[in-house]
């Protein structure tokens, strides 16, 4: 499942740990992701592409598709769009094609509907990491309220209203953002502009039913000589209890800095970063997007603000420690949106250049794979697929099936890790461990089909698959690497 809106992290990727190297298999090109680009506005046609494991793009048969409303995301089984008053679901073909409509629901008819649309007259929406819930944000023009509605996605694509929570202002408020959801689905964060005080962070706790509810939480701010920070546009990590928060001097006399915050078990956020060690971005009015593994962060901007720079900045995310700038891409090119897939690809669209760019980004290298011309790209959804030829079948009941390596095998490096898992409710995370060292992690997929470079020696491997409720399934292999 993936998102169409800025500043949200996409689900599922490969983690590179220490000096361990993940080596692509010398196999036929597989589908890494389906990429959907909507053109010319929220009612525009949608061009679909199949992205190969090397980042090359091929048009999906039947493209362009014409859902008629703004694309917001997909859980592989259904594709979702949002109109002025209706939330829609569509079937998805085996080749990624957007097919006929399955269902729709009139969100104005439920609690929160009196906050009837954003300043532009429309709502916004985002899926959770499991693709089982859609959160719709409505805001009345000029205030005084914003509503966060929760909807359950049923197996047939229909929706069930699951409650709402509302922000209310005693004055003018605007710009209520979409919730950015932590990878464990427990908390979410957003921001809105209140009066003349600038952005204000908002926190949500997700109930067992899936409903988002406003919560009170504590936060701290780094000190700033002669001024203070205002915080906005929080981006929640999909793979850890962390937030990246934008901090800007209230007086406007300096650059926006990116701070790393830790989220505790109660949803409170805190940082040990300081004004002297947080990276300062060259962008004005920027957005950010975590890689699925949570180890990289892309910041981007279209340069529309006065004297604003444009392009993409890639940062290493270091947990509670400050982020570090890693690479800059497409400097001077206005970037309107980026998204990641689970095969280390970063996609970027530029309306000004009428382009879709594809990069392979890992902790050690950045390669531009391809770019295509596409007129007036407006919005993008990227849906990761299993990057595998499907050699290892999943168990018919809960469990983990390991096809490679065999128990007791003596192998040479790199070692193929070919396994499939089944867990009730769906596999939320599939990990491979050697003792206390994590070798691989794949999110939102029960397929593992990668190779790992290992030094000579004996290894006790543990394959762990879990669902979003914490249920675990295990498999073990003892191997020797020559």
Coordinates of C-alpha atoms in Angstrom, one line a residue:
X1 CA 0.0 0.0 0.0
X2 CA 1.2 3.5 -0.9
X3 CA 0.2 7.1 -0.6
X4 CA -0.4 9.9 -3.0
X5 CA 0.3 12.8 -0.7
X6 CA 3.4 14.6 0.2
X7 CA 5.4 14.1 3.4
X8 CA 4.4 10.5 4.1
X9 CA 6.4 7.7 4.3
X10 CA 5.8 4.7 1.9
X11 CA 5.8 1.1 3.3
X12 CA 8.3 -1.7 2.8
X13 CA 12.0 -1.8 1.9
X14 CA 15.3 -3.6 2.4
X15 CA 17.5 -2.7 5.3
X16 CA 21.3 -2.7 4.8
X17 CA 23.0 -3.5 8.2
X18 CA 26.6 -2.7 9.0
X19 CA 28.9 -4.2 6.3
X20 CA 26.4 -6.7 5.1
X21 CA 25.6 -6.3 1.4
X22 CA 22.3 -7.2 -0.3
X23 CA 23.0 -8.5 -3.7
X24 CA 20.3 -8.5 -6.5
X25 CA 19.6 -11.9 -8.0
X26 CA 20.7 -12.5 -11.6
X27 CA 17.2 -13.4 -12.6
X28 CA 14.6 -12.2 -15.1
X29 CA 13.5 -8.6 -14.4
X30 CA 10.6 -8.7 -12.0
X31 CA 8.0 -6.0 -11.2
X32 CA 9.2 -3.9 -8.3
X33 CA 6.3 -1.5 -8.3
X34 CA 3.3 -0.1 -10.1
X35 CA 3.5 3.6 -10.6
X36 CA 0.5 5.8 -11.2
X37 CA 0.7 9.4 -12.4
X38 CA -2.3 11.6 -12.5
X39 CA -2.1 14.5 -14.9
X40 CA -3.7 18.0 -15.2
X41 CA -5.4 18.0 -11.8
X42 CA -7.5 15.9 -9.5
X43 CA -9.9 14.8 -12.2
X44 CA -7.2 14.1 -14.7
X45 CA -6.3 10.8 -16.5
X46 CA -4.0 8.4 -14.7
X47 CA -1.1 6.8 -16.5
X48 CA 0.1 3.5 -15.1
X49 CA 3.6 2.0 -15.3
X50 CA 5.2 -1.2 -14.3
X51 CA 8.7 -0.5 -12.8
X52 CA 11.2 -3.3 -13.2
X53 CA 13.7 -4.3 -10.5
X54 CA 16.2 -2.1 -12.4
X55 CA 13.9 0.9 -12.4
X56 CA 12.8 0.8 -16.0
X57 CA 9.3 1.8 -16.8
X58 CA 6.7 0.0 -19.0
X59 CA 3.2 1.3 -19.7
X60 CA 0.4 -0.9 -18.1
X61 CA -2.0 -2.2 -20.7
X62 CA -5.1 -0.1 -20.8
X63 CA -3.4 3.0 -19.5
X64 CA -4.4 5.8 -19.2
X65 CA -7.2 5.1 -16.7
X66 CA -9.9 7.6 -16.0
X67 CA -11.2 7.3 -12.4
X68 CA -12.4 11.0 -12.5
X69 CA -11.2 11.9 -9.0
X70 CA -7.9 12.3 -7.2
X71 CA -5.8 9.3 -6.6
X72 CA -4.8 8.7 -3.0
X73 CA -3.4 5.1 -2.7
X74 CA -3.8 1.4 -3.1
X75 CA -3.5 -1.8 -1.0
X76 CA -2.8 -3.9 -4.1
X77 CA -6.3 -5.4 -4.1
X78 CA -8.2 -2.0 -4.3
X79 CA -7.2 1.4 -5.6
X80 CA -8.7 4.5 -3.9
X81 CA -9.6 8.0 -5.1
X82 CA -11.3 11.0 -3.5
X83 CA -13.7 13.4 -5.0
X84 CA -15.5 16.5 -3.6
X85 CA -18.0 14.5 -1.6
X86 CA -17.3 10.8 -2.3
X87 CA -14.5 8.3 -1.4
X88 CA -14.2 5.6 -4.1
X89 CA -12.6 2.2 -4.4
X90 CA -11.7 0.4 -7.7
X91 CA -10.6 -3.1 -8.5
X92 CA -6.9 -3.7 -9.4
X93 CA -6.0 -6.2 -12.2
X94 CA -3.2 -8.7 -11.9
X95 CA -1.1 -6.4 -14.2
X96 CA -1.8 -3.3 -12.0
X97 CA -4.5 -1.9 -14.2
X98 CA -7.2 0.2 -12.5
X99 CA -10.5 -1.6 -13.3
X100 CA -14.2 -0.9 -12.5
X101 CA -15.4 0.8 -9.4
X102 CA -16.2 -1.4 -6.5
X103 CA -17.8 1.0 -4.0
X104 CA -18.1 4.6 -2.9
X105 CA -19.2 6.4 0.3
X106 CA -20.4 10.0 0.8
X107 CA -18.1 11.2 3.5
X108 CA -20.1 14.5 4.0
X109 CA -22.9 12.4 5.5
X110 CA -20.9 11.4 8.6
X111 CA -19.6 13.1 11.7
X112 CA -17.1 15.8 10.7
X113 CA -19.0 16.6 7.5
X114 CA -19.7 20.1 8.6
X115 CA -16.0 20.8 8.2
X116 CA -16.9 20.7 4.5
X117 CA -13.7 20.7 2.5
X118 CA -10.3 22.3 2.6
X119 CA -9.6 25.9 1.6
X120 CA -9.6 24.7 -2.0
X121 CA -13.0 23.1 -1.5
X122 CA -11.8 19.5 -1.4
X123 CA -10.8 16.9 1.2
X124 CA -7.5 15.0 1.5
X125 CA -7.0 11.4 2.5
X126 CA -4.3 8.8 3.3
X127 CA -4.1 5.1 3.9
X128 CA -2.5 3.4 7.0
X129 CA 0.4 1.1 6.4
X130 CA -1.8 -2.0 6.2
X131 CA -4.1 -0.6 3.6
X132 CA -7.1 -1.5 5.8
X133 CA -8.0 2.0 6.9
X134 CA -8.5 5.3 5.1
X135 CA -8.3 8.6 6.9
X136 CA -10.1 11.6 5.3
X137 CA -9.3 15.1 6.4
X138 CA -11.9 17.9 5.9
X139 CA -11.5 21.6 6.7
X140 CA -14.0 24.4 6.5
X141 CA -12.8 27.4 4.4
X142 CA -11.0 29.8 6.7
X143 CA -11.8 27.8 9.8
X144 CA -13.0 27.2 12.4
X145 CA -12.6 23.4 12.3
X146 CA -10.9 20.4 10.7
X147 CA -12.2 16.8 10.9
X148 CA -10.2 13.6 10.7
X149 CA -12.6 10.8 9.6
X150 CA -11.7 7.1 9.9
X151 CA -13.0 4.5 7.4
X152 CA -12.5 0.7 7.4
X153 CA -11.8 -0.9 4.0
X154 CA -13.8 -4.1 3.8
X155 CA -12.6 -7.1 1.7
X156 CA -15.1 -6.3 -1.1
X157 CA -13.8 -2.7 -1.4
X158 CA -16.8 -1.2 0.5
X159 CA -16.2 1.3 3.3
X160 CA -17.5 1.4 6.9
X161 CA -17.4 4.7 8.8
X162 CA -15.3 4.2 12.0
X163 CA -15.6 7.6 13.8
X164 CA -14.0 11.0 13.6
X165 CA -12.0 13.5 15.7
X166 CA -12.1 17.3 15.3
X167 CA -9.9 20.3 15.7
X168 CA -11.6 23.6 16.6
X169 CA -10.2 27.1 16.6
X170 CA -11.3 30.3 18.4
X171 CA -10.3 32.3 15.4
X172 CA -8.7 31.6 12.0
X173 CA -6.9 28.4 11.5
X174 CA -5.9 26.8 8.2
X175 CA -3.8 24.2 6.5
X176 CA -4.6 21.1 8.6
X177 CA -2.3 18.5 7.3
X178 CA -2.7 14.8 6.6
X179 CA -1.7 12.5 9.5
X180 CA 1.7 10.9 9.2
X181 CA 1.4 7.5 10.8
X182 CA 4.2 5.6 12.7
X183 CA 5.1 2.2 11.3
X184 CA 3.6 0.4 14.4
X185 CA 0.3 2.2 13.7
X186 CA -0.1 3.4 17.3
X187 CA 0.4 7.2 16.8
X188 CA 0.1 9.7 14.1
X189 CA 1.2 13.4 13.8
X190 CA 0.2 16.4 11.7
X191 CA 0.3 20.2 11.9
X192 CA -1.9 23.2 11.2
X193 CA -1.5 26.9 11.0
X194 CA -3.1 28.8 13.9
X195 CA -3.6 32.6 13.8
X196 CA -0.3 34.3 13.5
X197 CA 1.7 31.9 15.6
X198 CA 2.6 29.6 12.7
X199 CA 2.5 25.8 12.5
X200 CA 1.3 23.8 15.6
X201 CA 1.9 20.1 15.9
X202 CA -1.1 17.8 16.4
X203 CA -1.0 14.3 17.8
X204 CA -3.3 11.3 17.4
X205 CA -3.6 7.9 19.0
X206 CA -5.1 5.1 17.1
X207 CA -7.7 3.1 19.0
X208 CA -8.1 -0.7 18.7
X209 CA -10.9 -0.1 16.2
X210 CA -8.6 1.8 14.0
X211 CA -10.1 5.3 14.7
X212 CA -7.7 8.2 15.1
X213 CA -8.4 10.3 18.2
X214 CA -6.7 13.6 19.1
X215 CA -4.3 13.3 22.0
X216 CA -2.4 15.6 24.3
X217 CA 1.3 15.0 24.2
X218 CA 4.5 16.7 25.3
X219 CA 7.3 18.0 23.1
X220 CA 10.5 19.9 23.6
X221 CA 12.4 22.4 21.4
X222 CA 16.1 23.0 20.8
X223 CA 17.2 26.4 22.1
X224 CA 17.9 29.1 19.6
X225 CA 19.9 32.2 20.5
X226 CA 17.7 35.3 20.3
X227 CA 14.7 33.5 18.8
X228 CA 12.7 30.3 19.1
X229 CA 11.6 27.6 16.7
X230 CA 8.2 26.9 15.3
X231 CA 7.6 23.3 14.3
X232 CA 5.6 21.8 11.4
X233 CA 5.1 19.1 8.8
X234 CA 6.1 16.1 11.0
X235 CA 7.1 12.9 9.1
X236 CA 6.7 9.6 11.0
X237 CA 9.2 6.8 10.5
X238 CA 7.7 3.6 9.0
X239 CA 10.3 1.6 10.8
X240 CA 10.9 3.0 14.3
X241 CA 9.5 5.3 16.9
X242 CA 10.8 8.5 15.4
X243 CA 9.6 11.7 13.8
X244 CA 11.4 14.2 11.5
X245 CA 10.1 17.6 12.3
X246 CA 10.8 20.8 10.4
X247 CA 12.0 23.6 12.7
X248 CA 12.1 27.2 11.5
X249 CA 13.2 30.3 13.4
X250 CA 10.0 32.2 14.4
X251 CA 11.6 35.5 13.3
X252 CA 12.3 34.2 9.8
X253 CA 16.0 35.0 10.0
X254 CA 17.3 31.5 9.2
X255 CA 17.0 28.3 7.2
X256 CA 14.6 25.5 8.1
X257 CA 16.3 22.7 10.0
X258 CA 15.4 19.1 10.2
X259 CA 15.2 17.6 13.7
X260 CA 15.0 14.0 14.7
X261 CA 12.5 13.3 17.5
X262 CA 11.9 10.1 19.5
X263 CA 8.3 9.0 20.3
X264 CA 7.8 7.3 23.7
X265 CA 5.1 4.8 24.7
X266 CA 2.6 7.6 25.5
X267 CA 3.1 9.5 22.2
X268 CA 5.3 12.2 23.7
X269 CA 8.1 13.4 21.5
X270 CA 11.5 14.7 22.5
X271 CA 14.8 15.5 20.8
X272 CA 18.4 15.8 21.9
X273 CA 19.3 17.6 18.6
X274 CA 20.6 21.2 18.9
X275 CA 20.6 24.2 16.7
X276 CA 24.2 23.6 15.9
X277 CA 24.0 20.0 14.8
X278 CA 20.7 19.7 13.0
X279 CA 21.1 20.0 9.2
X280 CA 19.8 23.2 7.6
X281 CA 18.0 22.6 4.3
X282 CA 18.4 25.0 1.4
X283 CA 14.7 24.6 0.5
X284 CA 11.8 26.9 1.4
X285 CA 8.4 25.3 1.8
X286 CA 9.8 21.8 1.7
X287 CA 8.2 18.3 2.1
X288 CA 9.9 15.1 3.2
X289 CA 9.4 11.4 2.6
X290 CA 11.0 8.5 4.5
X291 CA 12.3 5.4 2.7
X292 CA 10.4 2.3 3.7
X293 CA 13.3 1.0 5.8
X294 CA 13.5 4.3 7.6
X295 CA 17.2 4.8 7.1
X296 CA 16.9 7.5 4.4
X297 CA 14.9 10.7 4.1
X298 CA 14.2 12.6 0.9
X299 CA 13.5 16.4 1.2
X300 CA 12.1 18.1 -1.9
X301 CA 10.8 21.5 -3.0
X302 CA 9.4 23.1 -6.2
X303 CA 11.1 26.4 -5.6
X304 CA 7.8 28.3 -5.9
X305 CA 8.5 30.5 -2.8
X306 CA 10.6 33.7 -3.2
X307 CA 14.3 32.8 -3.6
X308 CA 13.4 29.2 -3.0
X309 CA 15.7 26.5 -4.2
X310 CA 14.4 23.3 -5.8
X311 CA 15.4 19.7 -6.2
X312 CA 15.9 16.7 -3.9
X313 CA 18.1 16.3 -0.8
X314 CA 18.8 12.8 0.5
X315 CA 19.6 12.5 4.2
X316 CA 20.9 9.5 6.2
X317 CA 18.5 9.1 9.1
X318 CA 20.4 8.1 12.3
X319 CA 17.6 7.5 14.8
X320 CA 17.8 9.9 17.7
X321 CA 21.0 11.4 16.4
X322 CA 20.9 14.3 13.9
X323 CA 20.3 13.6 10.3
X324 CA 23.2 13.9 7.9
X325 CA 23.1 15.1 4.3
X326 CA 24.0 12.3 1.9
X327 CA 23.3 13.4 -1.7
X328 CA 21.6 16.2 -3.7
X329 CA 19.7 15.3 -6.8
X330 CA 18.1 17.3 -9.7
X331 CA 19.3 20.6 -8.2
X332 CA 17.4 23.5 -9.8
X333 CA 14.6 21.2 -11.0
X334 CA 11.2 21.9 -9.3
X335 CA 10.0 18.7 -7.7
X336 CA 6.3 18.4 -6.8
X337 CA 6.2 14.9 -5.2
X338 CA 8.5 11.9 -4.4
X339 CA 7.7 8.4 -3.4
X340 CA 9.7 5.2 -2.6
X341 CA 9.1 1.5 -3.4
X342 CA 10.4 -1.6 -1.5
X343 CA 13.2 -2.1 -4.0
X344 CA 15.2 1.0 -3.1
X345 CA 13.7 3.1 -6.0
X346 CA 12.9 6.8 -5.5
X347 CA 10.4 8.3 -7.9
X348 CA 10.0 12.0 -8.5
X349 CA 7.6 14.1 -10.6
X350 CA 8.2 17.6 -11.9
X351 CA 5.2 19.6 -13.3
X352 CA 7.6 22.3 -14.6
X353 CA 9.7 19.8 -16.5
X354 CA 6.8 17.4 -17.4
X355 CA 9.0 14.5 -16.2
X356 CA 8.9 11.4 -14.0
X357 CA 12.4 10.5 -12.7
X358 CA 13.5 7.1 -11.2
X359 CA 16.5 6.6 -9.0
X360 CA 18.0 3.6 -7.2
X361 CA 19.0 4.9 -3.8
X362 CA 20.9 2.8 -1.2
X363 CA 23.1 3.6 1.7
X364 CA 26.2 3.4 -0.5
X365 CA 25.1 4.6 -4.0
X366 CA 22.6 6.7 -6.0
X367 CA 21.9 5.9 -9.6
X368 CA 19.5 7.5 -12.0
X369 CA 17.7 4.6 -13.7
X370 CA 15.3 6.3 -16.1
X371 CA 13.2 9.3 -16.8
X372 CA 10.1 9.7 -19.0
X373 CA 8.2 12.7 -20.4
X374 CA 4.6 13.1 -19.1
X375 CA 2.5 16.2 -19.6
X376 CA 1.5 18.1 -16.4
X377 CA 2.0 15.4 -13.8
X378 CA -0.2 16.3 -10.8
X379 CA -0.1 13.5 -8.3
X380 CA 1.6 10.1 -7.9
X381 CA 0.9 6.8 -6.2
X382 CA 3.6 4.0 -6.0
X383 CA 2.5 0.5 -5.0
X384 CA 5.3 -1.9 -4.2
X385 CA 5.2 -5.4 -5.5
X386 CA 7.0 -8.5 -4.4
X387 CA 10.4 -8.3 -6.1
X388 CA 10.6 -12.0 -6.8
X389 CA 9.9 -14.7 -9.4
X390 CA 7.8 -16.5 -6.8
X391 CA 10.2 -19.5 -6.4
X392 CA 9.2 -20.2 -2.8
X393 CA 5.5 -20.9 -2.0
X394 CA 3.9 -19.5 1.1
X395 CA 2.5 -22.0 3.7
X396 CA -1.2 -22.7 3.5
X397 CA -1.6 -21.9 7.2
X398 CA 0.4 -19.7 9.6
X399 CA 4.1 -20.4 9.4
X400 CA 7.4 -19.7 7.5
X401 CA 8.6 -21.8 4.6
X402 CA 12.3 -21.5 3.9
X403 CA 13.4 -22.8 0.4
X404 CA 17.0 -21.5 0.7
X405 CA 19.3 -22.1 2.4
X406 CA 18.7 -25.7 3.4
X407 CA 19.1 -26.8 7.0
X408 CA 22.8 -27.7 7.7
X409 CA 23.9 -26.5 4.3
X410 CA 27.5 -25.5 3.5
X411 CA 27.3 -22.5 1.1
X412 CA 29.4 -19.8 -0.5
X413 CA 28.7 -16.1 -0.2
X414 CA 26.5 -14.3 -1.2
X415 CA 23.8 -16.6 0.3
X416 CA 20.3 -16.6 -1.3
X417 CA 17.6 -16.1 1.3
X418 CA 14.4 -17.4 -0.4
X419 CA 11.5 -17.7 2.0
X420 CA 7.7 -17.1 2.2
X421 CA 5.5 -16.5 5.3
X422 CA 1.8 -16.6 6.1
X423 CA 0.4 -14.9 9.2
X424 CA -3.2 -14.3 10.0
X425 CA -4.1 -10.7 9.2
X426 CA -1.3 -10.4 6.8
X427 CA 2.5 -10.1 7.1
X428 CA 3.4 -6.7 8.5
X429 CA 7.2 -7.3 8.7
X430 CA 9.4 -10.2 7.6
X431 CA 12.9 -10.2 9.1
X432 CA 16.0 -12.3 9.0
X433 CA 18.4 -12.4 12.0
X434 CA 21.8 -13.9 12.7
X435 CA 21.9 -14.0 16.5
X436 CA 21.3 -10.4 17.6
X437 CA 22.1 -8.9 14.1
X438 CA 19.3 -8.1 11.8
X439 CA 20.3 -9.1 8.2
X440 CA 17.2 -8.2 6.3
X441 CA 13.8 -6.6 6.8
X442 CA 10.9 -6.5 4.4
X443 CA 7.7 -4.6 5.3
X444 CA 4.1 -5.5 4.2
X445 CA 5.2 -8.6 2.3
X446 CA 5.5 -12.3 3.1
X447 CA 8.1 -12.9 0.5
X448 CA 11.9 -12.7 1.0
X449 CA 14.0 -13.2 -2.1
X450 CA 17.4 -11.5 -1.6
X451 CA 21.0 -12.5 -1.2
X452 CA 23.3 -11.5 1.6
X453 CA 27.1 -11.4 1.6
X454 CA 28.4 -13.2 4.7
X455 CA 31.9 -13.8 6.0
X456 CA 33.1 -17.4 6.3
X457 CA 31.8 -19.0 9.5
X458 CA 28.9 -20.7 11.1
X459 CA 25.5 -19.0 11.4
X460 CA 22.2 -19.7 13.2
X461 CA 19.6 -17.9 11.1
X462 CA 16.1 -16.9 12.4
X463 CA 13.3 -16.0 9.9
X464 CA 10.6 -14.0 11.8
X465 CA 7.3 -13.0 10.3
X466 CA 4.7 -10.9 12.2
X467 CA 1.4 -9.2 11.7
X468 CA 0.4 -5.7 12.9
X469 CA -1.0 -7.2 16.2
X470 CA 2.4 -8.7 17.1
X471 CA 1.7 -12.4 16.3
X472 CA 5.0 -14.1 15.3
X473 CA 5.9 -17.1 13.2
X474 CA 9.5 -18.4 13.1
X475 CA 11.8 -20.7 11.1
X476 CA 15.4 -21.6 11.7
X477 CA 18.4 -22.6 9.7
X478 CA 21.9 -23.5 10.8
X479 CA 24.4 -23.0 7.9
X480 CA 28.1 -22.8 7.3
X481 CA 29.6 -20.2 4.9
X482 CA 32.9 -21.2 3.2

